[in-house]
Coordinates of C-alpha atoms in Angstrom, one line a residue:
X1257 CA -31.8 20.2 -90.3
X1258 CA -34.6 19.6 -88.0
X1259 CA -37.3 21.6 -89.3
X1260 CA -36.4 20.0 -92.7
X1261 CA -39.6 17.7 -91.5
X1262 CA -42.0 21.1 -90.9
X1263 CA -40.8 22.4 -94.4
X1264 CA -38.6 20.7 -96.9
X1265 CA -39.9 18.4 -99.9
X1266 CA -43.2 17.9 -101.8
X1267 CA -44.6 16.4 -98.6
X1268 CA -44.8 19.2 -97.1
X1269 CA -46.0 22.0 -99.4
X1270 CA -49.5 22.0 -96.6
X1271 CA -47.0 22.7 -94.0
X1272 CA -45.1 25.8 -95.7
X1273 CA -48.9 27.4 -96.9
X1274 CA -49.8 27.4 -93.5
X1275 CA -46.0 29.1 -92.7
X1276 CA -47.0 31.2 -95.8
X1277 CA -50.2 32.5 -93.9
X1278 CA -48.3 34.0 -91.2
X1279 CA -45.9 36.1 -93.8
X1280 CA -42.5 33.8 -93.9
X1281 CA -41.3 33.6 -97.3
X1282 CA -39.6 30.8 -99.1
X1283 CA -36.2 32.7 -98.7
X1284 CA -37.0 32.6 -94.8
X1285 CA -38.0 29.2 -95.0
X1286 CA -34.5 28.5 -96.7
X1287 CA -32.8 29.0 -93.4
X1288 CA -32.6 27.3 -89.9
X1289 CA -35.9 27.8 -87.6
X1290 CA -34.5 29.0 -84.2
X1291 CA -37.5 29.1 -81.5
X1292 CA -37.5 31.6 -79.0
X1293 CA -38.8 31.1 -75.7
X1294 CA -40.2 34.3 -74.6
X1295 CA -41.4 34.8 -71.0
X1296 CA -42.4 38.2 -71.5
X1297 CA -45.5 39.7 -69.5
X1298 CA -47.4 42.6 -67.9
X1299 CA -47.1 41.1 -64.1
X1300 CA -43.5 40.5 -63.5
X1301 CA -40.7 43.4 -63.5
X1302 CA -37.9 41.3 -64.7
X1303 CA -40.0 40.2 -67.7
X1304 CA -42.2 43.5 -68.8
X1305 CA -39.0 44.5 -70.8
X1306 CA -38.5 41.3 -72.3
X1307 CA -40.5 42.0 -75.7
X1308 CA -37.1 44.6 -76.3
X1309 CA -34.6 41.6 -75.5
X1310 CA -36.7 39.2 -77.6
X1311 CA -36.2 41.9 -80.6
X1312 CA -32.6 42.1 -80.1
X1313 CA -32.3 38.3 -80.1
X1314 CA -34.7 38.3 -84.1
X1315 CA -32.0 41.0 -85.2
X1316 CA -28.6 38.9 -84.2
X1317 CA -30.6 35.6 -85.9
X1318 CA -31.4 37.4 -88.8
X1319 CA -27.9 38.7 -89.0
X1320 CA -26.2 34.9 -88.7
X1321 CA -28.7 33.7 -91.3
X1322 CA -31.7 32.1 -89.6
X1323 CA -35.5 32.5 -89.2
X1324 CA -36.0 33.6 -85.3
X1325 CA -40.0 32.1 -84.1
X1326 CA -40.8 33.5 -81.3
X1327 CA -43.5 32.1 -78.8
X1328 CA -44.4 32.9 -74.7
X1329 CA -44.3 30.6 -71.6
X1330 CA -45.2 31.3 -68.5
X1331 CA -43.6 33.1 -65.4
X1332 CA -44.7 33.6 -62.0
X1333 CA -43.6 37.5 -59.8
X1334 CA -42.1 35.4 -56.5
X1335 CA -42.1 39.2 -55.0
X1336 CA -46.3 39.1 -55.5
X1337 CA -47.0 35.7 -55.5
X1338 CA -45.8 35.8 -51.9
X1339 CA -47.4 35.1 -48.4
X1340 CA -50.6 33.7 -50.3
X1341 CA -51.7 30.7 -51.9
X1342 CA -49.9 31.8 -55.1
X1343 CA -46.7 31.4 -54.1
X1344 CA -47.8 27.7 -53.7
X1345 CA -47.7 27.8 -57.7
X1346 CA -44.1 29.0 -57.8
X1347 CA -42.0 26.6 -57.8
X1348 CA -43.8 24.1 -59.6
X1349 CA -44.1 27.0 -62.4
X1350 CA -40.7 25.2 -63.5
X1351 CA -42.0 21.9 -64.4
X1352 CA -44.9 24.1 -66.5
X1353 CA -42.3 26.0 -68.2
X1354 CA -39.8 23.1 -69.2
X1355 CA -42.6 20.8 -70.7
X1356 CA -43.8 23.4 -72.3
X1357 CA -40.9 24.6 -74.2
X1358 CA -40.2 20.6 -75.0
X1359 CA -43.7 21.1 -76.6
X1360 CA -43.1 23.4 -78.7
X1361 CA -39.7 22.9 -79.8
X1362 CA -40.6 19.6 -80.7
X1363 CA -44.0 19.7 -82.4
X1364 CA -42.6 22.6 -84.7
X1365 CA -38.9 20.8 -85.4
X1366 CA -36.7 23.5 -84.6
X1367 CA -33.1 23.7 -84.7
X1368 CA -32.1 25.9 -82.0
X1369 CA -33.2 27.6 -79.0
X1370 CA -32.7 30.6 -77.6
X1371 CA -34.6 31.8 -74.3
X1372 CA -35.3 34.4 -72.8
X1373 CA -36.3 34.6 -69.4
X1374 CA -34.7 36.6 -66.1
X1375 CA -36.7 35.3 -63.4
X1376 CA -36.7 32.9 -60.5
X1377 CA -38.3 29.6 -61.6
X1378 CA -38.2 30.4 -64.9
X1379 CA -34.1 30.6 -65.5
X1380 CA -33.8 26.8 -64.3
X1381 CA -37.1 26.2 -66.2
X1382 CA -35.8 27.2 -69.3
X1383 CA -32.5 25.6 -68.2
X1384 CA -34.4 22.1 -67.3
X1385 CA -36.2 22.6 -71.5
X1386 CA -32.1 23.4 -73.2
X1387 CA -30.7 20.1 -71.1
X1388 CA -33.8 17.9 -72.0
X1389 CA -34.0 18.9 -75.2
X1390 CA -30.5 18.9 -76.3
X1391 CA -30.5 21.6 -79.1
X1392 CA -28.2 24.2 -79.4
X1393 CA -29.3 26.3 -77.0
X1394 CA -28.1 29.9 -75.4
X1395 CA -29.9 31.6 -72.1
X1396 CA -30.6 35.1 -72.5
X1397 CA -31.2 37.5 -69.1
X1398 CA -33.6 40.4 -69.2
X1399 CA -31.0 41.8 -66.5
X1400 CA -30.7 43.0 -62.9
X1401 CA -33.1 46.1 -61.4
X1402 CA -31.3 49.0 -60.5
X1403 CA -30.9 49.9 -56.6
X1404 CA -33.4 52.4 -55.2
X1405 CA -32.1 54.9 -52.7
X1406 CA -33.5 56.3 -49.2
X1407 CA -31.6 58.3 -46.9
X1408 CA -28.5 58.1 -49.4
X1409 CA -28.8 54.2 -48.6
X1410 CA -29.2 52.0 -51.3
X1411 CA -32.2 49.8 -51.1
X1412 CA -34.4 46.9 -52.7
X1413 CA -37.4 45.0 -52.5
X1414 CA -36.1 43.4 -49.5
X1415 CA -35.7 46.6 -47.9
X1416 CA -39.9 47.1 -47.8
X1417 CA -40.6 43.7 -46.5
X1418 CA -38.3 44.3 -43.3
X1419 CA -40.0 47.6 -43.6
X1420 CA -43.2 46.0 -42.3
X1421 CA -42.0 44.1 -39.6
X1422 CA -40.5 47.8 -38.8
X1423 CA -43.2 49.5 -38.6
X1424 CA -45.9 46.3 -36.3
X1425 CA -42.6 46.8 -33.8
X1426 CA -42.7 50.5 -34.0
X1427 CA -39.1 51.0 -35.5
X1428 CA -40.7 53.1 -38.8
X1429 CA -42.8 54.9 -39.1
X1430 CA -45.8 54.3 -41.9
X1431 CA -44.7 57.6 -44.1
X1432 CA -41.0 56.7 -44.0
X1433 CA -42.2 52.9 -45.2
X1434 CA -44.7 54.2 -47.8
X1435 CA -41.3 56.6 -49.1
X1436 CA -39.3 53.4 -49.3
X1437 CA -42.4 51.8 -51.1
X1438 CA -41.9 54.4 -53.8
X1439 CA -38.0 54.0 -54.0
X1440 CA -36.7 50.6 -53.7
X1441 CA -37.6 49.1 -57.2
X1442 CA -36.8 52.1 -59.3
X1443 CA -36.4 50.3 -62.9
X1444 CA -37.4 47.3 -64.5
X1445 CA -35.6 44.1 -64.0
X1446 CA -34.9 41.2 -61.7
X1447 CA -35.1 42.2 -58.1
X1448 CA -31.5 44.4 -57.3
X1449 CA -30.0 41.9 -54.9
X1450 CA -28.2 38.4 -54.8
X1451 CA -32.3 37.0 -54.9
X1452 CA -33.2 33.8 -56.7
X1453 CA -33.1 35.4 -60.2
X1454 CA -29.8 37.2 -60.0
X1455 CA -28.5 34.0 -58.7
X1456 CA -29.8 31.8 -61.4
X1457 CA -28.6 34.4 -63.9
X1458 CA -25.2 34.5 -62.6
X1459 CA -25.2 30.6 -62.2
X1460 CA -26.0 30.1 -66.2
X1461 CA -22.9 32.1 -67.3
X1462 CA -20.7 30.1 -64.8
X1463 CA -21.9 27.1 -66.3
X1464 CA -21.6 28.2 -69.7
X1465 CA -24.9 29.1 -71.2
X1466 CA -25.0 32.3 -70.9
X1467 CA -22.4 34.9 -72.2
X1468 CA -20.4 36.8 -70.3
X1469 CA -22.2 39.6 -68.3
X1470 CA -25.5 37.6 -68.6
X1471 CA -25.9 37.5 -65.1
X1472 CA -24.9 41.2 -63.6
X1473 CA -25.7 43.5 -66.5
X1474 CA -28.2 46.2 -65.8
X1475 CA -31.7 46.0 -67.4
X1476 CA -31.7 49.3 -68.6
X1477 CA -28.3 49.2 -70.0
X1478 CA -28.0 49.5 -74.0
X1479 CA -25.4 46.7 -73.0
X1480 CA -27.8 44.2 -72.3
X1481 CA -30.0 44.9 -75.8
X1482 CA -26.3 44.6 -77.6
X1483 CA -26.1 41.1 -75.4
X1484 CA -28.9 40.1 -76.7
X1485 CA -28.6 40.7 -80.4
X1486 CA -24.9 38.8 -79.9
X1487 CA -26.8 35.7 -78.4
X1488 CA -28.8 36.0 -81.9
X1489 CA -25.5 35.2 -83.9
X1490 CA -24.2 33.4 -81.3
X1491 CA -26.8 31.0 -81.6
X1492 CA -26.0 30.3 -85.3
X1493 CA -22.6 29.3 -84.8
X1494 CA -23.7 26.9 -82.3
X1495 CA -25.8 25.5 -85.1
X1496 CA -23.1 25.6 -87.2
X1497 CA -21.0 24.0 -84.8
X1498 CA -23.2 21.3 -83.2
X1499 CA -22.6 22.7 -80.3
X1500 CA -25.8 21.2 -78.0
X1501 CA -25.9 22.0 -74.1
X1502 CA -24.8 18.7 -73.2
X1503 CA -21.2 19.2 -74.4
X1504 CA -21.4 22.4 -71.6
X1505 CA -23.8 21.6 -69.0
X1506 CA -20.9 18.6 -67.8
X1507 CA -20.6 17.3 -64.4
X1508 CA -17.0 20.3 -64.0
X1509 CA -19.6 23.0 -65.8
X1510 CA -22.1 22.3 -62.8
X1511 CA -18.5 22.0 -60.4
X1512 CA -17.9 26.0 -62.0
X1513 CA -21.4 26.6 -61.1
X1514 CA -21.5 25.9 -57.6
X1515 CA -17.8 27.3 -56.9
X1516 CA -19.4 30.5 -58.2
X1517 CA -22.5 30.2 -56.4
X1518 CA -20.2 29.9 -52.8
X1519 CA -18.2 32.7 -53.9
X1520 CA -21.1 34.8 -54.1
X1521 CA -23.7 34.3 -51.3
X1522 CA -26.5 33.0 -53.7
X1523 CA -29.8 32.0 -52.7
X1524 CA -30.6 29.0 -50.9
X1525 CA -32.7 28.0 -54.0
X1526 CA -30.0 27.3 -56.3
X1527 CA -29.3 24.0 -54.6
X1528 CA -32.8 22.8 -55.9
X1529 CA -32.7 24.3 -58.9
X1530 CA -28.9 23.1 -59.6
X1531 CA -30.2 19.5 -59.3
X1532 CA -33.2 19.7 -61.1
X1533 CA -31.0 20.7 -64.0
X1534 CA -28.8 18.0 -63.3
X1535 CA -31.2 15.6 -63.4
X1536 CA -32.2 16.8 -67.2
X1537 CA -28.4 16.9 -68.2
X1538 CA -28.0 13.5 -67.2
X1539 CA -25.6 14.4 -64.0
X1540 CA -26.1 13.1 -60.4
X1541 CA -25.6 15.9 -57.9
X1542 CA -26.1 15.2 -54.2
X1543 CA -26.2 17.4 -51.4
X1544 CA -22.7 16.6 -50.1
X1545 CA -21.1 17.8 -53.4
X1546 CA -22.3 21.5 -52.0
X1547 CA -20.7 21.1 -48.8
X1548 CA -17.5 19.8 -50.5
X1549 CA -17.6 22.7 -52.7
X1550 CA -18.2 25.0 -50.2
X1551 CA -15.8 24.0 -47.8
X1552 CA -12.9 24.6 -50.6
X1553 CA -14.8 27.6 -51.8
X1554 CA -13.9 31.2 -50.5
X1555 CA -16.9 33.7 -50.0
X1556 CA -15.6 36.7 -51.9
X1557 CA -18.9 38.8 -52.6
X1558 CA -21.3 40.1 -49.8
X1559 CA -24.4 41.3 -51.4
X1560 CA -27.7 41.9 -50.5
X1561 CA -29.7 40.8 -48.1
X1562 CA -26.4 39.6 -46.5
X1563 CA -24.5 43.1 -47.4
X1564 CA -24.8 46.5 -48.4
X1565 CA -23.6 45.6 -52.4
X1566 CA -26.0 45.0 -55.7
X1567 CA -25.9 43.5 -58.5
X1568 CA -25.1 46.8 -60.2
X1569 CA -21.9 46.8 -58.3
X1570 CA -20.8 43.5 -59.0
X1571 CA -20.9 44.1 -62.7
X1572 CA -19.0 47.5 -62.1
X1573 CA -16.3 45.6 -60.3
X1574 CA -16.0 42.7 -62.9
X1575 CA -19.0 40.6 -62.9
X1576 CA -19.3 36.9 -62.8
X1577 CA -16.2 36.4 -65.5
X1578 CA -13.6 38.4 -62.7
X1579 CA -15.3 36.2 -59.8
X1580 CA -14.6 33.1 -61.9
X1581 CA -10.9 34.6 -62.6
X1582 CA -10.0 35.2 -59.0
X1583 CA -11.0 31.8 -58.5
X1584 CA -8.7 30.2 -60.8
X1585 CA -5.9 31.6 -59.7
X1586 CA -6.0 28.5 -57.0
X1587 CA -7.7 26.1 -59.4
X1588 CA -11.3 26.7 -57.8
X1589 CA -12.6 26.6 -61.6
X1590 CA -12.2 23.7 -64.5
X1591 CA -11.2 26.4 -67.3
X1592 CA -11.3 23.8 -69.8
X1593 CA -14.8 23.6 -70.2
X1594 CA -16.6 24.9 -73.2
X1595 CA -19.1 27.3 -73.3
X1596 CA -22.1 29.5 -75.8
X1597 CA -19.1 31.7 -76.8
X1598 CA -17.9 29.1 -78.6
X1599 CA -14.5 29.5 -76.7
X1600 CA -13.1 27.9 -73.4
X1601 CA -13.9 29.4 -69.8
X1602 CA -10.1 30.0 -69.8
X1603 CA -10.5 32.2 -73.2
X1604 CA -13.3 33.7 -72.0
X1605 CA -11.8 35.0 -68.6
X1606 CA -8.5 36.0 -69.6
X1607 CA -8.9 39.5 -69.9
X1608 CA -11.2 40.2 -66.7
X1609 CA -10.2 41.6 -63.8
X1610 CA -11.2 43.2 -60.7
X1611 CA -12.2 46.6 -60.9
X1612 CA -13.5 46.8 -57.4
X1613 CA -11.9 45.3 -54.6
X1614 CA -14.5 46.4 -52.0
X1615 CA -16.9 44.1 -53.9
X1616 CA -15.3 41.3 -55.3
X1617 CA -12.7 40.8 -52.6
X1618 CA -9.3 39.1 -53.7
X1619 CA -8.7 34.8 -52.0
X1620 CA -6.2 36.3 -49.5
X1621 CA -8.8 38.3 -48.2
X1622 CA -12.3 36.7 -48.1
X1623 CA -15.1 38.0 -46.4
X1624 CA -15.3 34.5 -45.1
X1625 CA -12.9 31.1 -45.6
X1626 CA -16.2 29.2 -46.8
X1627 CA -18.9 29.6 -49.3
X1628 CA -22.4 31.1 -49.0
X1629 CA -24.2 28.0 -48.6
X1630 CA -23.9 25.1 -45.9
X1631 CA -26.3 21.8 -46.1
X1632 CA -27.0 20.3 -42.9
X1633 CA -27.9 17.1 -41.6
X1634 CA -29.3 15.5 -38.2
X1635 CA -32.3 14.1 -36.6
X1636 CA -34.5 16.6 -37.6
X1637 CA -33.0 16.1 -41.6
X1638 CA -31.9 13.1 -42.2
X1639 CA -32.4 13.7 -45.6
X1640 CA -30.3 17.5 -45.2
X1641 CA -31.3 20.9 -45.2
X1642 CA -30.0 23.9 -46.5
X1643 CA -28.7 27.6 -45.0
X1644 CA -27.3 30.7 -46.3
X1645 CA -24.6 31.0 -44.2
X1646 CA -23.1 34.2 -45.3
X1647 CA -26.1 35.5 -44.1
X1648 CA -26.2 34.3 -40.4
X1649 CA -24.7 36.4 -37.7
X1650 CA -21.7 35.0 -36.1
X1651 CA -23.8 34.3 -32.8
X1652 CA -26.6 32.7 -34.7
X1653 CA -23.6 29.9 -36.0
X1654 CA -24.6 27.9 -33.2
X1655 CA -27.6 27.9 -31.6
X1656 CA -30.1 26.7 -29.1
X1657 CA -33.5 27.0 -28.2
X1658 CA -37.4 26.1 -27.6
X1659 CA -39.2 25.3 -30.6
X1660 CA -42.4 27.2 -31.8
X1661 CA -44.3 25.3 -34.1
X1662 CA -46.7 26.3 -36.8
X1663 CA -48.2 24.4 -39.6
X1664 CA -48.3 27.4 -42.0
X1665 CA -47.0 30.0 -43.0
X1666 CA -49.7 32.3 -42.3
X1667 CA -49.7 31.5 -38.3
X1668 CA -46.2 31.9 -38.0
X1669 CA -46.2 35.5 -39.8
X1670 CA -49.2 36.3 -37.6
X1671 CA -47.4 35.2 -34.3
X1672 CA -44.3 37.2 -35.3
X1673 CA -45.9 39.9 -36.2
X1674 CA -48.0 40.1 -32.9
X1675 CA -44.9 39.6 -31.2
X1676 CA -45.6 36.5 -29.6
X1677 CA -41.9 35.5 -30.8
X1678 CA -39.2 35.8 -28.3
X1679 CA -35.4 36.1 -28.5
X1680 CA -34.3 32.7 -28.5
X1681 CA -36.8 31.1 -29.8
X1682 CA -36.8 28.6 -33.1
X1683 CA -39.4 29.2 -35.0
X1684 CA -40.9 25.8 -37.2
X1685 CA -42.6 25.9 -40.0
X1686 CA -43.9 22.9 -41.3
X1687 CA -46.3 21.6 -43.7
X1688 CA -44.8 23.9 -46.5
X1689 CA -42.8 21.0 -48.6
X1690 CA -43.0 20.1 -52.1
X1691 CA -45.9 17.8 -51.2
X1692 CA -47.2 19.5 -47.8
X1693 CA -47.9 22.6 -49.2
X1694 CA -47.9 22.0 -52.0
X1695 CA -45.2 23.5 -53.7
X1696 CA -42.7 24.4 -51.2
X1697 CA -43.7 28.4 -50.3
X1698 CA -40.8 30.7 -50.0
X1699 CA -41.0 32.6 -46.3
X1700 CA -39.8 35.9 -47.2
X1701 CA -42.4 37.4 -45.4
X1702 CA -41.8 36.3 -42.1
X1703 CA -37.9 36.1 -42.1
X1704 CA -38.3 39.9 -43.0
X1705 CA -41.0 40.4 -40.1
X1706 CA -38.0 38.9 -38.1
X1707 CA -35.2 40.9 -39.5
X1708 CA -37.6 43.9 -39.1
X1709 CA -38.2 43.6 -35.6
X1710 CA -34.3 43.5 -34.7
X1711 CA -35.1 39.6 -33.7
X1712 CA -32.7 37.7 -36.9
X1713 CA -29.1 38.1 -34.5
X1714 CA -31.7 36.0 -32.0
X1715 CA -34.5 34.0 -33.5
X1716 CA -33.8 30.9 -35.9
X1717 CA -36.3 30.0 -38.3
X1718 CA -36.6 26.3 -39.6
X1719 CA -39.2 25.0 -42.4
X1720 CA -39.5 22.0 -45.1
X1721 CA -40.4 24.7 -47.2
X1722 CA -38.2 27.3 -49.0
X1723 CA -36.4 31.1 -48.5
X1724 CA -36.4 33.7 -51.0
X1725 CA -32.7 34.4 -51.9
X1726 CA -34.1 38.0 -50.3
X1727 CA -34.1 36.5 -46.6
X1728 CA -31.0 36.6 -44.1
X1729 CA -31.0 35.4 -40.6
X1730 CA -30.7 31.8 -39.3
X1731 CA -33.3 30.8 -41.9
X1732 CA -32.6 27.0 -42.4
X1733 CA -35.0 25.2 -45.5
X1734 CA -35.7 22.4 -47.2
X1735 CA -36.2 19.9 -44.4
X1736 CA -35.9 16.6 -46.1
X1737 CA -38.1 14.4 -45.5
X1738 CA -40.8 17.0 -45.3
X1739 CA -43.9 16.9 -42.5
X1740 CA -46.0 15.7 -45.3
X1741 CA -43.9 12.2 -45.8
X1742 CA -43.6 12.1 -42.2
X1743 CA -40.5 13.6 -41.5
X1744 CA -39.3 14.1 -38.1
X1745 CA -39.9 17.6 -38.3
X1746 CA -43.8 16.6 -38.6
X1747 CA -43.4 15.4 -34.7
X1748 CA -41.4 18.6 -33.3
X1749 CA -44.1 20.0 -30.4
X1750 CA -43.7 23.5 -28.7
X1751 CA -41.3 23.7 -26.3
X1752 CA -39.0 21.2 -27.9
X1753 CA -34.9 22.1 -27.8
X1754 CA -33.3 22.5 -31.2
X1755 CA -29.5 22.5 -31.6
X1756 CA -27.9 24.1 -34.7
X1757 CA -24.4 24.2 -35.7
X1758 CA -23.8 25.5 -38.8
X1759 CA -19.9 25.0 -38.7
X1760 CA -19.9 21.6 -38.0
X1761 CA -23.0 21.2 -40.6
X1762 CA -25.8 19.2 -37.9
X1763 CA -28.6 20.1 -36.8
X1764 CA -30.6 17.9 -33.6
X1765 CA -34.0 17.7 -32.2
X1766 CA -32.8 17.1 -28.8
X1767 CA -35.4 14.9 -27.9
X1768 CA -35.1 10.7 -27.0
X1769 CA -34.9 8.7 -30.2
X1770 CA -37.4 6.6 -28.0
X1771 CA -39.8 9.5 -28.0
X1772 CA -39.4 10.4 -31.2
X1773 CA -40.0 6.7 -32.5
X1774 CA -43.1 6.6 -30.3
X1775 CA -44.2 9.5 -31.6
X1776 CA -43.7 8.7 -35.4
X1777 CA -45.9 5.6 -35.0
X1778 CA -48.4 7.9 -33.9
X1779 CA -48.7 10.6 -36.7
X1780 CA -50.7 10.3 -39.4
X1781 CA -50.5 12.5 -42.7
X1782 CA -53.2 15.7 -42.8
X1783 CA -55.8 16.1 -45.7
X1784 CA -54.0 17.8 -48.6
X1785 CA -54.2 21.5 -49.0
X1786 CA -55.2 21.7 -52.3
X1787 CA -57.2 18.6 -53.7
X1788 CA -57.9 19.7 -57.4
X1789 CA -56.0 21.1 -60.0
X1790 CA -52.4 21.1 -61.3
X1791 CA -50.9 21.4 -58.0
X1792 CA -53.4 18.0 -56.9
X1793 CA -51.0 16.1 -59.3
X1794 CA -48.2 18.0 -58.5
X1795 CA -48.1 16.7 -55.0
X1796 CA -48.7 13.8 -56.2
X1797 CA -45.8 13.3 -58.0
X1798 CA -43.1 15.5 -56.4
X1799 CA -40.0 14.5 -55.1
X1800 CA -38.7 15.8 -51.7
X1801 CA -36.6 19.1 -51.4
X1802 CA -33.5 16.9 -51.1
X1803 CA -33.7 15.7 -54.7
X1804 CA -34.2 19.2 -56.0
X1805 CA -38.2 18.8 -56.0
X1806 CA -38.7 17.1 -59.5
X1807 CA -41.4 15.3 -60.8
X1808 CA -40.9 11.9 -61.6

């Protein structure tokens, strides 16, 4: 065993006194040491709960015969962090959180890993950590956040940003907003909808890493805590086993992921996240794997923001396990490929099914032929881009219009808001990349302005930063290259046509490649944002969005 070099021998009698001061006795000491990352806090709802998961996970370890060590890592609330400077520190939370669980899993020898973790950046941080480090290794969700309800409508977090952009364009009034305030996020847990975290979640028990209902079990559900303590034993016959994450996070487990991902709507963010993990496990993903995917890949699920569905309903009507069923049935998913059960994705699907047709819709009748997510390239992205296409009106498929540029994200939300956005219009937001921003902000706040005002059926929005898997609309991210490495998109001026067509996957800055050469050799990079500090050396050493925003 690992932590035979933390406890075994005559060497090592300082080691156990000090394991001694902390009450672990010999018998303890006798077993396997399995770390638990715990991202447990007081500032995220998806996390506040996770002190009761991280019990659940000590009792199943006990049970299989091992010593559970727990210890925290950080974790950023997207939902609070955003339309400020702290959402800048979001995504590059991830790096944070993987290097530090490589720190401590290494400088105390453990043998396995569980973690425990339920939101945004910190599922593929903790997913990043399992590849890198190569231990046997299970993911463990805190679980989704019940639905609110207004008006006998079921709502979400998503439903107060709009709510704002109802209210500056007199659509709402301030008591009914301040009533939906109070409703939408009625529990604790990951945001209700098909957001970043639900997505992630979903995503690691497609791959494998997860067990089954990992990703659409409710928070509050006794279920989940009974989840939990099964990950505990789980984890031991892993050890047992030798099971590490690289003999399940393969190149056809990543193939499962991304079929599921199309299948249900997920956020835009899973294509950086999916690479960023695939660059840890050792597999190359590119951006036109998505599209081939997607192309082949039914959309079967329409949840919010794109539908009236949650998460709750999902796992109702089957969960991820009947998604990855239907999907099989016309060889969408590699079923051979092994997973934390300790059983093939074949073995582990057998018995699902659909409970729910309204929500998990059967192949013969999709809600549409192709998957949720669409990468586009052109002029303006060489380097590709990224939309949510389940999520676009059918007018907004192809569109075309005069640009409206902004170089943050603060004066485009404060132009939308002041309705000096008209219908028609492309609104640009640059400046927001990994390195431009830095960090690559998420825009939920003014793709919900839009969406409040009635404007997403007419106005596209286009940055190098990032969406919140809570946005809909023509809300097209990742520019690659970014402003910041002087991208085209750093030389788009007002007034500009943009041409986007989603189906046939381009997107054009309909402007001379003369002119936009000429203009090129004219633009010069702008001081950094931020010049001090972690996200100084972040920028420094942050790929673009097109390579899944790693550090190198």
């Amino acid at each position: 065993m690992k932590s035979d070099s933390v406890k075994s021998g005559i060497e090592r009698a300082p080691h156990r006194s000090l394991f001694k001061a902390m009450g672990y006795t010999d018998e303890e000491l006798r077993r396997p040491l399995v770390g638990i990352a715990n991202s447990a806090n007081d500032i995220i709802p998806g996390h506040v709960e996770l002190d009761r998961i991280v019990s659940a996970v000590k009792a199943g370890i006990r049970i299989g015969g091992g010593t559970p060590i727990a210890f925290g890592t950080i974790g950023v609330c997207d939902g609070i962090a955003m339309n400020h400077i702290g959402m800048k520190y979001s995504l590059a939370s991830r790096e944070l959180i993987a290097d530090s669980i490589e720190v401590m899993a290494v400088a105390h020898a453990f043998d396995a890993m569980v973690m425990v973790t339920n939101c945004d950046k910190i599922v593929p941080g903790m997913l990043m950590a399992a590849a890198r480090l190569n231990l046997p290794t299970i993911i463990v969700s805190g679980g989704p956040m019940l639905a609110g309800i207004h008006d006998e409508k079921k709502i979400d977090l998503v439903s107060v940003f709009e709510g704002v952009g109802a209210v500056k364009s007199g659509k709402m009034s301030k008591t009914e907003l301040a009533d939906i305030e109070d409703r939408a996020c009625p529990t604790c847990g990951s945001c209700a909808g098909m957001f970043t975290a639900n997505s992630m979640n979903c995503l690691t028990e497609a791959m494998g890493m997860g067990l089954p209902g990992n990703g659409t079990i409710p928070a509050v559900m006794a279920a989940r805590t009974r989840l939990a303590k099964e990950a505990g034993m789980k984890i031991m016959m892993l050890l047992k086993k030798r099971t590490t994450p690289k003999k399940i996070m393969t190149e056809k487990a990543f193939e499962n992921a991304m079929a599921v991902d199309m299948a249900l709507g997920c956020s835009t963010n899973t294509v950086l996240h999916l690479m960023a993990i695939a660059r840890e496990a050792g597999i190359r993903l590119d951006l036109d794997t998505f599209n081939r995917v997607n192309e082949k890949t039914p959309h079967l699920c329409n949840l919010s923001p794109a539908g009236r569905h949650h998460i709750e309903d999902l796992d109702r009507a089957g969960g991820v396990s009947a998604v990855m069923k239907e999907l099989s049935r016309k060889g969408l998913i590699h079923t051979d490929c092994l997973t934390v059960t300790g059983r093939s994705v074949k073995e582990n699907i057998k018995d699902s099914r659909i409970s729910d047709k309204s929500v998990i819709r059967p192949l013969e009748r999709p809600y549409h032929k192709q998957g949720g997510l669409a990468i586009l390239f052109g002029n303006l992205a060489p380097s590709g881009c990224v939309v949510k296409q389940s999520a676009v009106v059918r007018r907004m498929l192809r569109h075309e219009g005069p640009a409206r540029v902004f170089d943050s994200e603060e004066d485009a939300t404060s132009a939308i808001l002041a309705g000096k956005i008209k219908k028609g219009d492309v609104v640009i937001i640059r400046y927001e990349g990994p390195k431009g921003g830095p960090g690559m902000r998420e825009m939920l706040v003014p793709t919900s302005a839009i969406a409040g005002m009635g404007l997403d059926a007419d106005v596209a929005l286009i940055t190098d930063g990032r969406f919140s898997g809570g946005t809909r609309g023509a809300a097209i991210g990742h520019i690659s290259p970014e402003a910041m490495e002087g991208g085209p998109i750093a030389i788009v001026e007002d007034g500009d046509r943009i041409a986007i067509d989603i189906p046939n996957r381009r997107i054009t800055l309909k402007v001379p490649e003369k002119e936009i050469d000429i203009r090129l050799s004219k633009w010069r990079p702008p001081q950094p944002k931020i010049s001090t500090g972690y996200m100084q050396r972040y920028a420094r050493a942050v790929s673009s969005g097109g390579e899944g925003a790693v550090v190198k």
